[in-house]
Coordinates of C-alpha atoms in Angstrom, one line a residue:
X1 CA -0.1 -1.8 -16.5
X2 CA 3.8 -1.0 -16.6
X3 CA 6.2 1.8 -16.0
X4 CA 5.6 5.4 -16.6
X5 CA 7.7 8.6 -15.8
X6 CA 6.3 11.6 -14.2
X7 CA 4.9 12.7 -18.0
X8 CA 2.9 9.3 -18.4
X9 CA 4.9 8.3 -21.0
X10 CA 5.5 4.5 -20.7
X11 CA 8.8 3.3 -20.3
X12 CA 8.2 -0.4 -19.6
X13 CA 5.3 -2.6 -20.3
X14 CA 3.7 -5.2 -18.0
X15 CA 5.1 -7.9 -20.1
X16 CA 8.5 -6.4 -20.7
X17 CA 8.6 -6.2 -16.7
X18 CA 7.3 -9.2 -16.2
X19 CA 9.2 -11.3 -18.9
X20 CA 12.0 -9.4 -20.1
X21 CA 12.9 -8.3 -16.9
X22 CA 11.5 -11.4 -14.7
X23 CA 9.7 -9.1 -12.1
X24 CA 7.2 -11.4 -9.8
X25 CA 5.3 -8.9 -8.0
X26 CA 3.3 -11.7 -5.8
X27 CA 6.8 -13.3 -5.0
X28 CA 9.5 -11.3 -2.1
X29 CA 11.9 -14.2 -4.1
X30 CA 12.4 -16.0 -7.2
X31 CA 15.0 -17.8 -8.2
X32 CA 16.9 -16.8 -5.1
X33 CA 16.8 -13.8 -6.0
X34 CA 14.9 -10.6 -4.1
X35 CA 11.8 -9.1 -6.0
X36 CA 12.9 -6.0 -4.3
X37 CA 16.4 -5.7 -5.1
X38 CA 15.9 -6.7 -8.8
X39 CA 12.9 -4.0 -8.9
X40 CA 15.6 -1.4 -7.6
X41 CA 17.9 -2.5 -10.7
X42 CA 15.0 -2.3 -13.0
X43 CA 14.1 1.2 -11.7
X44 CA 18.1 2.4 -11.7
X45 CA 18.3 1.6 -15.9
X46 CA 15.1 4.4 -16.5
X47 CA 15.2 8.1 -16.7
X48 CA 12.7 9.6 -14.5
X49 CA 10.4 6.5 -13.4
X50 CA 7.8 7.5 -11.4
X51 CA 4.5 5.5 -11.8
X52 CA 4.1 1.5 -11.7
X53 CA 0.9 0.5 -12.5
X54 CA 0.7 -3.0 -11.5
X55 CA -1.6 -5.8 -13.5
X56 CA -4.5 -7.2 -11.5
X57 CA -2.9 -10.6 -13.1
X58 CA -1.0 -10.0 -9.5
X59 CA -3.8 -11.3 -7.2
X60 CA -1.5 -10.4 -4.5
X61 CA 1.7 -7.9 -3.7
X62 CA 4.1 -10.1 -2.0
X63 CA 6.0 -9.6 1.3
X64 CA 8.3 -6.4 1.1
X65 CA 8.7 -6.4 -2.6
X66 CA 8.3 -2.5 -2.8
X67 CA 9.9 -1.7 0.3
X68 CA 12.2 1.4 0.5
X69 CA 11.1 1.6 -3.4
X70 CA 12.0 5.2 -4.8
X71 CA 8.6 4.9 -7.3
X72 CA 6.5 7.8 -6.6
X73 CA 2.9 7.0 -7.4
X74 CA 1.9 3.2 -7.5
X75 CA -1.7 2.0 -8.8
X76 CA -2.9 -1.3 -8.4
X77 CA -5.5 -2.4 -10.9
X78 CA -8.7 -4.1 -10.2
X79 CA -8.1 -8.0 -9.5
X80 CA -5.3 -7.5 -6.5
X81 CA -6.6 -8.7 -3.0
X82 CA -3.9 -8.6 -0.7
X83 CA -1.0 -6.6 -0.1
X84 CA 1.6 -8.8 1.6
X85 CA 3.6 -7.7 4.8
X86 CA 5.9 -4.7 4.4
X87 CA 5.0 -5.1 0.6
X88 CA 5.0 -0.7 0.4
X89 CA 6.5 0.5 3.8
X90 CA 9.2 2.9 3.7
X91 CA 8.4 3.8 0.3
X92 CA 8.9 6.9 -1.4
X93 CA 5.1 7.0 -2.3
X94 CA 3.4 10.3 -2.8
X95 CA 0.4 8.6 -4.3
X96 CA -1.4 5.5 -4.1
X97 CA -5.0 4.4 -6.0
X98 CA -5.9 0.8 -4.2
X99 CA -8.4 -1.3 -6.4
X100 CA -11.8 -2.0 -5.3
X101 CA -11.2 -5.6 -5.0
X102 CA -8.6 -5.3 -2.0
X103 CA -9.5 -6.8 1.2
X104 CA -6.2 -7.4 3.6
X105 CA -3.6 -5.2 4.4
X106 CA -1.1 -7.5 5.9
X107 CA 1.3 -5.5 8.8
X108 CA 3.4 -2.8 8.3
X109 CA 2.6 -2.0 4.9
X110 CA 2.0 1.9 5.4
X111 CA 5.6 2.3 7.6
X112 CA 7.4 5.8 7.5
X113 CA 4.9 6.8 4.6
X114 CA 3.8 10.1 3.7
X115 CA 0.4 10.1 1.9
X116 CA -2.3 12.8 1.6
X117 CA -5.6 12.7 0.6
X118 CA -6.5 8.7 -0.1
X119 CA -9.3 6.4 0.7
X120 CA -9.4 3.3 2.2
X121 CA -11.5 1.3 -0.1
X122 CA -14.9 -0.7 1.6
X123 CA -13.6 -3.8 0.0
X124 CA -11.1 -4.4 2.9
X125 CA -11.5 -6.7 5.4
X126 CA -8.7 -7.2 7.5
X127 CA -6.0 -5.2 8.7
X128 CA -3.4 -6.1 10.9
X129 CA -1.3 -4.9 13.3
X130 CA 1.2 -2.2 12.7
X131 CA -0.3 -1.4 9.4
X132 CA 0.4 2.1 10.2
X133 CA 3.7 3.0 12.2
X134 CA 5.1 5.6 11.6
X135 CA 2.9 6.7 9.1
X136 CA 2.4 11.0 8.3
X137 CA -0.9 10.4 6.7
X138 CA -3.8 13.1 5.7
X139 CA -6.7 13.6 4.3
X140 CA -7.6 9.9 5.0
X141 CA -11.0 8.3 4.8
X142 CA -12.7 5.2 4.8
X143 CA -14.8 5.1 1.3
X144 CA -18.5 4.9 2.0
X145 CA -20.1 1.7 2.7
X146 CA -17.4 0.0 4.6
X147 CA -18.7 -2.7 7.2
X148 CA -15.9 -3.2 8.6
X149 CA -13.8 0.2 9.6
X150 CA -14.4 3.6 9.9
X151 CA -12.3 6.9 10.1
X152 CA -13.1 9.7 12.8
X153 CA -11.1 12.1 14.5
X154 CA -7.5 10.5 13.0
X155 CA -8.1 7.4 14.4
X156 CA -9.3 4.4 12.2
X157 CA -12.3 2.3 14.1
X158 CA -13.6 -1.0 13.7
X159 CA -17.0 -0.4 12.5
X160 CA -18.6 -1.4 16.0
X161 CA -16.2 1.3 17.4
X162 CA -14.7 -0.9 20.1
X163 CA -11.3 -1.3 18.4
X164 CA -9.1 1.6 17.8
X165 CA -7.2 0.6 14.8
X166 CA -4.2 3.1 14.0
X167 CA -3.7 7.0 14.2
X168 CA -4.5 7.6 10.3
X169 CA -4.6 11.6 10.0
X170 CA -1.2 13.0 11.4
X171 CA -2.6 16.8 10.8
X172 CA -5.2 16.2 13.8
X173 CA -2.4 17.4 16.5
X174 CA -4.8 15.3 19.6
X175 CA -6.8 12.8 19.4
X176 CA -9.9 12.1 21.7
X177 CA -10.8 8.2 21.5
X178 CA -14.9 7.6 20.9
X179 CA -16.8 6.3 23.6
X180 CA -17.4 3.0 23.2
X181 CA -13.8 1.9 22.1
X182 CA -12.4 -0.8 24.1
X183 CA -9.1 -2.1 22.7
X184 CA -6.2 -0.1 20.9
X185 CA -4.2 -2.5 18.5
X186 CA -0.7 -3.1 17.8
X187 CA 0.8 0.0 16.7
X188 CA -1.7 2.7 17.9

């Protein structure tokens, strides 16, 4: 876990983020002072960062505390079960590995982000509303297994079908809801 550039060549370790640093990445405050904006500071004293990798110490990413975040490519590690509200949205992501162990998304993480090519993992549980405004994804899919949400045609489903969760594959063009769906959620 820690901070690489877009080589893979470390430039910060969990514990000198963490302690050096004083980065809470389950906290959107400490001290008074914002997770986010301190993060931003962090980031502005490297050359080149592009990848956090973020310790599954961090059971879960707190409200907003990578939102607007120029990182690039963000990995959570195995252990992290939540990612708070807004914790990602309008990030500069271009790749993102979620751990096996997540299970909720909490709104409007995936806001205004680009992302191509990445699975939802079966872990999750709960996703709620306005998860995915604005999002350009493609590529997407539900990993295999999932008993509670599936992908088909861009749309994401609950996995009875009846609730049309959020347009998830922006290259689709239309979209033809299943027969069988009965509500569209926040955001859709």
């Amino acid at each position: 876990a820690g901070l690489y550039d877009s080589q893979g060549i470390l430039l910060a370790d969990w514990d000198t983020l963490t302690n050096t640093y004083g980065l809470d990445f389950s906290e959107n405050t400490v001290n008074g002072e914002s997770t986010r904006y301190k993060f931003a500071e962090v980031l502005a004293t490297f050359n080149d960062p592009y990848k956090l990798v973020i310790s599954g110490e961090v059971d879960r990413l707190g409200d907003s505390v990578l939102y607007d975040s120029t990182i690039k490519s963000l990995e959570l590690l195995e252990g992290v079960t939540t990612l708070g509200r807004g914790s990602l949205a309008e990030a500069d992501l271009e790749e993102l590995i979620l751990p096996s162990t997540l299970k909720t998304i909490g709104s409007y993480n995936f806001q205004n982000l680009a992302l191509d090519g990445w699975v939802l993992p079966k872990t999750v549980m709960n996703i709620e509303d306005y998860v995915f405004t604005s999002a350009q994804l493609t590529n997407f899919s539900v990993e295999n297994g999932s008993t509670y949400f599936k992908a088909d045609g861009g749309l994401l489903y609950s996995i009875d079908g009846e609730r049309v969760l959020a347009v998830v594959d922006s290259s689709v063009g239309s979209y033809t809801v299943a027969d069988g769906a009965k509500y569209l959620e926040g955001g859709v």
